PDB file of C-alpha atoms in Angstrom:
ATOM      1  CA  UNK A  28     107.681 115.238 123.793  1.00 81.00           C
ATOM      2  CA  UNK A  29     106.065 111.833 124.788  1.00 87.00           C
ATOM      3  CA  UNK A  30     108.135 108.531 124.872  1.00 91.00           C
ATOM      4  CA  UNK A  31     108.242 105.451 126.502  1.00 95.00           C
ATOM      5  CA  UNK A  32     110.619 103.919 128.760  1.00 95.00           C
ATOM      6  CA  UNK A  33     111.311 100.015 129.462  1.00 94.00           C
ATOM      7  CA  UNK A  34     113.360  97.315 131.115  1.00 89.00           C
ATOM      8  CA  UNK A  35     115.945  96.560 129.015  1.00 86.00           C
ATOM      9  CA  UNK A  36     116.361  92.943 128.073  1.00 86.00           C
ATOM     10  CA  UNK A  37     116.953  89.939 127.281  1.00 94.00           C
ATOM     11  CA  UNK A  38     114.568  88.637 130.340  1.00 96.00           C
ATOM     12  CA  UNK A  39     115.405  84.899 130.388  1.00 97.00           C
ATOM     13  CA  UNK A  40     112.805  83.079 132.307  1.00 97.00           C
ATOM     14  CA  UNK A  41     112.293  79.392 132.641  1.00 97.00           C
ATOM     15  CA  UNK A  42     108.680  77.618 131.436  1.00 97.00           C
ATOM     16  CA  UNK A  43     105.878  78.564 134.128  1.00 97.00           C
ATOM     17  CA  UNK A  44     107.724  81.384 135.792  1.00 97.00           C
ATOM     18  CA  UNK A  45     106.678  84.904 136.548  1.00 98.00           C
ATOM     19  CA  UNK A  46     106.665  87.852 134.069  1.00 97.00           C
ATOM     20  CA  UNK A  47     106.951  91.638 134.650  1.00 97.00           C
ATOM     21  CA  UNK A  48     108.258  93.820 131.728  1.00 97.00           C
ATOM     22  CA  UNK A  49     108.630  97.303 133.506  1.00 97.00           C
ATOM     23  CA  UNK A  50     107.297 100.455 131.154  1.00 97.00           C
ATOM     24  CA  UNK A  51     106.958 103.953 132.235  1.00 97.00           C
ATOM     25  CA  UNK A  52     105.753 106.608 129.666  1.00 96.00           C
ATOM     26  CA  UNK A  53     106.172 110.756 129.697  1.00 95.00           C
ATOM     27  CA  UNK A  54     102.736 112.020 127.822  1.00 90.00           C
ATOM     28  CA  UNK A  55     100.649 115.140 127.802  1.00 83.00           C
ATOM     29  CA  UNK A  56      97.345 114.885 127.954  1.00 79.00           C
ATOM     30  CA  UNK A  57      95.755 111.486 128.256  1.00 81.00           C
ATOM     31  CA  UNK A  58      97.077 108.552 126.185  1.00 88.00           C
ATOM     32  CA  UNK A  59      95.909 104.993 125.442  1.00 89.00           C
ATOM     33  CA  UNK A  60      98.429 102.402 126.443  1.00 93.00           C
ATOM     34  CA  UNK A  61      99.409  99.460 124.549  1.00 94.00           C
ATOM     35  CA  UNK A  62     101.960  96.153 124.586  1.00 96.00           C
ATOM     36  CA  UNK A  63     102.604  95.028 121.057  1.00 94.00           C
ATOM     37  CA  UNK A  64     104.787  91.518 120.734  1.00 95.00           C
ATOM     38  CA  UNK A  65     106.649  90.375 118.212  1.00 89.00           C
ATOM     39  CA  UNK A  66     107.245  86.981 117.045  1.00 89.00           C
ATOM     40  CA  UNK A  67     110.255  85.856 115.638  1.00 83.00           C
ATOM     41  CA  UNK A  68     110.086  86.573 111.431  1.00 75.00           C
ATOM     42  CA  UNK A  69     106.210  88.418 112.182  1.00 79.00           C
ATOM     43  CA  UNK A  70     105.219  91.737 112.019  1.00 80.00           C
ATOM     44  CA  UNK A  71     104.357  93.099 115.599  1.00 88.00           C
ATOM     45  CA  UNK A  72     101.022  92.181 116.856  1.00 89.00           C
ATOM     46  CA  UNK A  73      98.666  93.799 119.806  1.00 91.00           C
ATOM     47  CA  UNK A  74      98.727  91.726 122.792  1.00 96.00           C
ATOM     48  CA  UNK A  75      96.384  94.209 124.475  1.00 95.00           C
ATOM     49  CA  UNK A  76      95.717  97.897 125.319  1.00 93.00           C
ATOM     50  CA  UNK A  77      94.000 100.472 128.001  1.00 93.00           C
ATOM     51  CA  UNK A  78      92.496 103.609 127.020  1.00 88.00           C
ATOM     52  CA  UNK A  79      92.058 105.413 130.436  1.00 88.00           C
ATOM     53  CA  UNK A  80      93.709 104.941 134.143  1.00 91.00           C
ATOM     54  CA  UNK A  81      92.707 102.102 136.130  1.00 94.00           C
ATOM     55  CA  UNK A  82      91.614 100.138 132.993  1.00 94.00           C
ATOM     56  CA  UNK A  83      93.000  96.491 132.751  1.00 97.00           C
ATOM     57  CA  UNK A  84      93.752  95.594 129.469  1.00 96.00           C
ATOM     58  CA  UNK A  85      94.415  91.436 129.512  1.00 97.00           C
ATOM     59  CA  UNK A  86      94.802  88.830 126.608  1.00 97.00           C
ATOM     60  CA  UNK A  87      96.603  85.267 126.321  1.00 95.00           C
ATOM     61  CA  UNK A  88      96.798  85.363 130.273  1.00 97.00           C
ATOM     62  CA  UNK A  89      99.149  88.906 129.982  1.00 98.00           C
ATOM     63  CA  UNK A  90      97.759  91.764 131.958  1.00 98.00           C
ATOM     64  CA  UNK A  91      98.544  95.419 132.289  1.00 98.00           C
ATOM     65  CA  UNK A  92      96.897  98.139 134.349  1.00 98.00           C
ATOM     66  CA  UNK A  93      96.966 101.753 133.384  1.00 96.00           C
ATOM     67  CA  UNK A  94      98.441 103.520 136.327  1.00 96.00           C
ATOM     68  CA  UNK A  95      98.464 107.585 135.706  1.00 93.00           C
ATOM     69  CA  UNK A  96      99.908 107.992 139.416  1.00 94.00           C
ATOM     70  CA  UNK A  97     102.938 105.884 138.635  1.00 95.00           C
ATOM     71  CA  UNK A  98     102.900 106.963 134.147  1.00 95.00           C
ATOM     72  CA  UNK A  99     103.238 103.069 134.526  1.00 97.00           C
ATOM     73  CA  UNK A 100     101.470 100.004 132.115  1.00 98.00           C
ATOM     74  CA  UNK A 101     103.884  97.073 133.160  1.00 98.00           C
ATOM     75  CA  UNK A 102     102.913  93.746 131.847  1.00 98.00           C
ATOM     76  CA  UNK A 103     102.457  90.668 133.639  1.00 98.00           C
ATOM     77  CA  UNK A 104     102.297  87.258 133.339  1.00 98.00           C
ATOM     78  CA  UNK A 105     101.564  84.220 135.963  1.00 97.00           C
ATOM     79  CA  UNK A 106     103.341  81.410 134.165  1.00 97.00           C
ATOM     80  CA  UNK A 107     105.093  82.020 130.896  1.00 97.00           C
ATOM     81  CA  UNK A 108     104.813  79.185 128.318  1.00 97.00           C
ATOM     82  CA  UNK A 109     108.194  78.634 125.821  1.00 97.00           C
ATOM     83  CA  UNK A 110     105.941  79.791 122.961  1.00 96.00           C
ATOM     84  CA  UNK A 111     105.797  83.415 124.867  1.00 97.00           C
ATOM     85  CA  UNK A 112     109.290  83.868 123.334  1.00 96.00           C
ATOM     86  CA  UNK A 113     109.159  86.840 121.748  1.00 95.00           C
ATOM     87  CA  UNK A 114     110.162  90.969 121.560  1.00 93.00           C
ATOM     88  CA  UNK A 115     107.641  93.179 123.605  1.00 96.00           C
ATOM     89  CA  UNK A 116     106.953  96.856 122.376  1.00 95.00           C
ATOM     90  CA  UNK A 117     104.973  99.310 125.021  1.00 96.00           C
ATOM     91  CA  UNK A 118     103.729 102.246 123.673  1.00 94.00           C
ATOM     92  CA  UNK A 119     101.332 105.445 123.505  1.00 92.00           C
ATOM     93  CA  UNK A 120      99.194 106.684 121.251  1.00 86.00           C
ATOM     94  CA  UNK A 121      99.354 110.591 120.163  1.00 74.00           C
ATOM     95  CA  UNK A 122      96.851 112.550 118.383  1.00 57.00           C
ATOM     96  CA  UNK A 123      97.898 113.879 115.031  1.00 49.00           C
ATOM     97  CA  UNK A 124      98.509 117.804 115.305  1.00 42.00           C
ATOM     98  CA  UNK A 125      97.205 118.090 111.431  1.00 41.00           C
ATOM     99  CA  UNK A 126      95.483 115.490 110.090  1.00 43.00           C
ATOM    100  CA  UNK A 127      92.251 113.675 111.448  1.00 46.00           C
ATOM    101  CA  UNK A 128      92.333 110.367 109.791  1.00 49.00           C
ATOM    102  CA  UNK A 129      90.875 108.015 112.206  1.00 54.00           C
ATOM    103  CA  UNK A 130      94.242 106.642 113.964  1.00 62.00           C
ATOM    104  CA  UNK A 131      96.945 107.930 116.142  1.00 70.00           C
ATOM    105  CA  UNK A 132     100.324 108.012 116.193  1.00 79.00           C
ATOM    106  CA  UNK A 133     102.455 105.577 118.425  1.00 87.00           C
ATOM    107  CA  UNK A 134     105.021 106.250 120.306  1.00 89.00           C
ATOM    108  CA  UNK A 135     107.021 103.198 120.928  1.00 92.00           C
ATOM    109  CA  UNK A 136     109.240 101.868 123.504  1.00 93.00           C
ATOM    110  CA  UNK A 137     112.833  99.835 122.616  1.00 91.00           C
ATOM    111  CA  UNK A 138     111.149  96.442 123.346  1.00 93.00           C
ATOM    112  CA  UNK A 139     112.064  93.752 125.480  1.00 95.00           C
ATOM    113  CA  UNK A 140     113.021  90.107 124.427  1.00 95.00           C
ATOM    114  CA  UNK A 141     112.013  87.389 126.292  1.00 97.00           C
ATOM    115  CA  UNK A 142     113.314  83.938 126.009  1.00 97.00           C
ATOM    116  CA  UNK A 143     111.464  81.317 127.993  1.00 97.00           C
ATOM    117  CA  UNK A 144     113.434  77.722 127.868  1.00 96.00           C
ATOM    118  CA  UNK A 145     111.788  74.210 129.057  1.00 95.00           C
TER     119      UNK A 145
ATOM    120  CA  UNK B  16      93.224  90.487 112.024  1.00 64.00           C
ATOM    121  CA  UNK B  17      93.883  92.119 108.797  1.00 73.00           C
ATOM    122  CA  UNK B  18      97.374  90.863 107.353  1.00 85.00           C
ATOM    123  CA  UNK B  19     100.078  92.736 105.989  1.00 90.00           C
ATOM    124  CA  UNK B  20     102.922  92.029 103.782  1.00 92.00           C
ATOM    125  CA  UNK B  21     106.224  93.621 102.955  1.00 95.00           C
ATOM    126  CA  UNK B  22     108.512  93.121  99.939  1.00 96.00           C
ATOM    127  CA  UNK B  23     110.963  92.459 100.276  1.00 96.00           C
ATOM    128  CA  UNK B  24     112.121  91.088 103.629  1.00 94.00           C
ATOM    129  CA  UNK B  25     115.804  91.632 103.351  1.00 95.00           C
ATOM    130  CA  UNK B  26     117.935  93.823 100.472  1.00 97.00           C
ATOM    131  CA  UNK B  27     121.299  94.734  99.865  1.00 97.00           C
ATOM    132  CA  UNK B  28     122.232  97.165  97.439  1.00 96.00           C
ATOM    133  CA  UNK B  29     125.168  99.419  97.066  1.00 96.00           C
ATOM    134  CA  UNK B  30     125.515 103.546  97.858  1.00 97.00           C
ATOM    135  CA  UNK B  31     124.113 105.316  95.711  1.00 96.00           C
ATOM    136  CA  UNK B  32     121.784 103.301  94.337  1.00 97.00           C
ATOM    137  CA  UNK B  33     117.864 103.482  95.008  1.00 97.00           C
ATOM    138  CA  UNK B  34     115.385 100.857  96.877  1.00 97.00           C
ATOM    139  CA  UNK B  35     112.142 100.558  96.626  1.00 97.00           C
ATOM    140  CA  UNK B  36     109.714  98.499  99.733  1.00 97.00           C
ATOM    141  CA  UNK B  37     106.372  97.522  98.698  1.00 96.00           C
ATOM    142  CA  UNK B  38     103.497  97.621 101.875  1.00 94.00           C
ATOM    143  CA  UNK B  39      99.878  95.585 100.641  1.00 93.00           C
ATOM    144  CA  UNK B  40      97.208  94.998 102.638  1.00 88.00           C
ATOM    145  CA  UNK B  41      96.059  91.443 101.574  1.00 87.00           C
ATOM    146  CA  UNK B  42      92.567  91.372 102.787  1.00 81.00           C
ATOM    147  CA  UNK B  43      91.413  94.857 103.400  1.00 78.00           C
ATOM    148  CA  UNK B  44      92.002  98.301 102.308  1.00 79.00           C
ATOM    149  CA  UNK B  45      93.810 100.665 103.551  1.00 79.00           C
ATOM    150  CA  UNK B  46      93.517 104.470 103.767  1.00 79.00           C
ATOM    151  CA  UNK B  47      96.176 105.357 106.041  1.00 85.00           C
ATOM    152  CA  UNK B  48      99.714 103.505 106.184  1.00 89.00           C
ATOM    153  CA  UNK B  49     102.379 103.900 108.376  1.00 92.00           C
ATOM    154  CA  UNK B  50     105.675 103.771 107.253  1.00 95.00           C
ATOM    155  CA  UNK B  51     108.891 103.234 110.799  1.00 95.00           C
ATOM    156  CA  UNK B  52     111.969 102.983 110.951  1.00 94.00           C
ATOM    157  CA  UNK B  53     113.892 100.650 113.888  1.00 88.00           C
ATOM    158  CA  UNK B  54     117.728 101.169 114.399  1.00 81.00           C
ATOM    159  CA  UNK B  55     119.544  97.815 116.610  1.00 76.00           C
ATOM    160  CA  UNK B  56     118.039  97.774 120.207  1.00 72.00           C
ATOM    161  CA  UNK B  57     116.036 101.462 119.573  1.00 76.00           C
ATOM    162  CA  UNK B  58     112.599 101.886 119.598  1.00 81.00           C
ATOM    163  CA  UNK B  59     110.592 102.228 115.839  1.00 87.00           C
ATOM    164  CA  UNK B  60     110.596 105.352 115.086  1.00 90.00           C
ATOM    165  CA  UNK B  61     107.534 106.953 112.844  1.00 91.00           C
ATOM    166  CA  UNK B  62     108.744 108.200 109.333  1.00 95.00           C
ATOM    167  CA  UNK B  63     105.844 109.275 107.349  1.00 94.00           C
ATOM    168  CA  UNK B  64     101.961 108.972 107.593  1.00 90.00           C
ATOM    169  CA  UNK B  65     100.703 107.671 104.058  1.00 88.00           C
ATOM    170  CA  UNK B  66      97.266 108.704 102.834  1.00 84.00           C
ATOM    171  CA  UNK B  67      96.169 107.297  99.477  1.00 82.00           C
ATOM    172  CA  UNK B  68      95.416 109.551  96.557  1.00 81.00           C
ATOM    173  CA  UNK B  69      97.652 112.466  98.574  1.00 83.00           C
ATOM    174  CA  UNK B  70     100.819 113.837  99.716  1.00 87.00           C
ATOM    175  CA  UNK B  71     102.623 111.807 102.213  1.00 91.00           C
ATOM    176  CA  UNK B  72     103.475 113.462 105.938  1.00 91.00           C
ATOM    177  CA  UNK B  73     106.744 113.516 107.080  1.00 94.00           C
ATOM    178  CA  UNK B  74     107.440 113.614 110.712  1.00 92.00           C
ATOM    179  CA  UNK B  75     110.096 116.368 111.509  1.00 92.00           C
ATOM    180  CA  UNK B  76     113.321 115.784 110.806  1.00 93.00           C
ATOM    181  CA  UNK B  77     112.594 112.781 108.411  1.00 95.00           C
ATOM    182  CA  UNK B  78     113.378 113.946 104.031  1.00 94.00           C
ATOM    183  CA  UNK B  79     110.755 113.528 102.082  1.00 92.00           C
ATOM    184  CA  UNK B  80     113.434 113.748  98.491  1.00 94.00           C
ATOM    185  CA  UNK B  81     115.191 110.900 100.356  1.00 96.00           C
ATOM    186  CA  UNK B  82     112.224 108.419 101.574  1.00 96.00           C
ATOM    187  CA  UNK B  83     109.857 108.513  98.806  1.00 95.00           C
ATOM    188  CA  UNK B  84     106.317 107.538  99.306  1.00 93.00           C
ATOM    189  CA  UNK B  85     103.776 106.611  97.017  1.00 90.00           C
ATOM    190  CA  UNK B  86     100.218 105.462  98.075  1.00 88.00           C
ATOM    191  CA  UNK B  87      98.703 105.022  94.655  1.00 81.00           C
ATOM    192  CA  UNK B  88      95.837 102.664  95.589  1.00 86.00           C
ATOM    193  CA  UNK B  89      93.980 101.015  98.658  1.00 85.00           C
ATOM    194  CA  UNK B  90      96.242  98.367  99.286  1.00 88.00           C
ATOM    195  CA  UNK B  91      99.696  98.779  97.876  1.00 91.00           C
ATOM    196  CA  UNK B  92     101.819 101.873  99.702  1.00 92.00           C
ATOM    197  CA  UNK B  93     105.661 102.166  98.342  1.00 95.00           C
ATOM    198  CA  UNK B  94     108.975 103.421 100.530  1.00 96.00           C
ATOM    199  CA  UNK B  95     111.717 104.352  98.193  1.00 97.00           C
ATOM    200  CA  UNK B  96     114.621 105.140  99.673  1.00 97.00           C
ATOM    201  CA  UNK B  97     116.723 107.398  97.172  1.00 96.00           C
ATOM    202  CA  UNK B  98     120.217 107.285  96.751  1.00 96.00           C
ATOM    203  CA  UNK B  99     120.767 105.180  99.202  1.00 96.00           C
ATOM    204  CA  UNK B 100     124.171 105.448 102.000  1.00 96.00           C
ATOM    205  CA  UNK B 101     125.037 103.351 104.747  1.00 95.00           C
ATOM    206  CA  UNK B 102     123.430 104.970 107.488  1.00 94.00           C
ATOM    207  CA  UNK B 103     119.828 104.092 105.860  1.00 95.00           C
ATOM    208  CA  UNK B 104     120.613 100.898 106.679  1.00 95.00           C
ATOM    209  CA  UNK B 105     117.715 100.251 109.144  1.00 93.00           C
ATOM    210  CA  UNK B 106     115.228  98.197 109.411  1.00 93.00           C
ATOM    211  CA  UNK B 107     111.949  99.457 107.688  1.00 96.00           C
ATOM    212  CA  UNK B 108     108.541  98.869 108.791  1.00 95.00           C
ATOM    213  CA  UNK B 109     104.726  99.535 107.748  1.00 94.00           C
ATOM    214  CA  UNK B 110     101.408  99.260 109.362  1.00 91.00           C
ATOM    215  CA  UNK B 111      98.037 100.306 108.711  1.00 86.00           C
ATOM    216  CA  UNK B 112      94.648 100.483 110.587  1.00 73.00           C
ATOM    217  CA  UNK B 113      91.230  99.515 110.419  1.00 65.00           C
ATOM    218  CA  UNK B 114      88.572 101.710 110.766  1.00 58.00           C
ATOM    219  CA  UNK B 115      86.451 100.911 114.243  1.00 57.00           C
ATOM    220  CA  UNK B 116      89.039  99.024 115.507  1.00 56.00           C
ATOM    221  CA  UNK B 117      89.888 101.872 118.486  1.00 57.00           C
ATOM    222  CA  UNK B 118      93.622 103.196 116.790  1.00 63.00           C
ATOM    223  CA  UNK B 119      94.863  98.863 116.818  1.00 72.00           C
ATOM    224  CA  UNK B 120      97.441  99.246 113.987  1.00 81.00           C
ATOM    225  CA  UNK B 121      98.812  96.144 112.278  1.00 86.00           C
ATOM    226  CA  UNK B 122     101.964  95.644 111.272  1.00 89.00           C
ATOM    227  CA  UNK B 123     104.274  94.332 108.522  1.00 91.00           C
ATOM    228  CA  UNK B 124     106.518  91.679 108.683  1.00 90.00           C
ATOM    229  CA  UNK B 125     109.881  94.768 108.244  1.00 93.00           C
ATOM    230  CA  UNK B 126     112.564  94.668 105.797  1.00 95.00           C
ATOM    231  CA  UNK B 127     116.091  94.977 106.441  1.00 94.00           C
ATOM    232  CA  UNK B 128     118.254  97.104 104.131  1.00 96.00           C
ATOM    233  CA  UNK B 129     121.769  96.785 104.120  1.00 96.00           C
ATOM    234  CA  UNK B 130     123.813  99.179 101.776  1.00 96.00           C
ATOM    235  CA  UNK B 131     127.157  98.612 101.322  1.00 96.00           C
TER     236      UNK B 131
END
């Protein structure tokens, strides 16, 4: 079945450092790709997506490319800010195999923590 | 985005006993709900799709007598986890969609159940 592989964490980082989270993913067919974070005590949020290879999805300065040569969507960052702190969920969407309601399924990842200090 | 709540955020009960979560969408309805589960350090795992007005569907390998769900209206979709043991003790989370908005699901804020 699909899933999604990534870098285990905690990645500790200082303020203004460079960010890569690693994710690979295992799908049939030809899934959109997204990073969801998590703040501390919030529900997880979409930091940004890609629905086809090559596209660049990019938000809040974090980028990820859809590579289908690599199954790869690792997110980046130039300079991390302390307020990046946070758990960071890459996953896939799935089509449902019986119902059509408008939304996929998502596979998720294990997430990542980052913790950026001063 | 569209918000969405979860009550409560933390419970404790004993085995044997039942739980019920409460998912609302505060400023939108919602159709289809999502209901995961998230073991320590694991990925969230997809227990049940939630349609309102119908049955609930289970992903495989998931009891539907256990994890009740009831999605009686647009905004309010219940987890009731039934005769509860210690290994439910996870930590439970919804999400729902908006139509247009390309599959972007938003999430809960989770609730951790701890039976004893």
């Amino acid at each position: 079945g699909n899933s999604v592989t990534q870098m285990e964490g905690p990645v500790t980082l200082s303020e203004e450092a460079f960010l890569t989270i690693n994710c690979t993913y295992t799908a049939t067919g030809y899934p959109s790709l997204f990073w969801y974070v998590q703040y501390p005590g919030e529900g997880l949020q979409l930091l940004l997506k890609a629905t086809k290879a090559d596209d660049k999805g990019s938000n809040k300065g974090f980028e990820a490319t859809y590579r289908k040569e690599t199954t790869s969507f690792h997110l980046e960052k130039g300079s991390v800010q302390v307020s990046d702190s946070a758990v960071y969920f890459c996953a896939l969407s799935e089509t449902f195999g019986r119902m059509n309601t408008g939304f996929q399924k998502l596979v998720f990842g294990t997430g990542t923590r980052l913790l950026v200090s001063p | 985005g569209a918000v969405v709540s979860q009550h409560p955020s933390r419970v404790i009960c004993k085995s044997g006993t039942s739980v019920k979560i409460e998912c609302r969408s505060l400023d939108f309805q919602a159709t289809t709900m999502f209901w995961y589960r998230q073991f320590p350090k694991q990925s969230l795992m997809l227990m049940a799709t939630s349609n309102e007005g119908s049955k609930a569907t289970y992903e495989q390998g998931v009891e539907k007598d256990k994890f009740l769900i009831n999605h009686a209206s647009l905004t309010l979709s219940t987890l009731t986890v039934t005769s509860a043991h210690p290994e439910d003790s996870s930590f439970y989370i919804c999400s729902t969609g908006l139509a247009g908005r390309d599959n972007e699901q938003f999430f809960g804020p989770g609730t951790r159940l701890t039976v004893l």
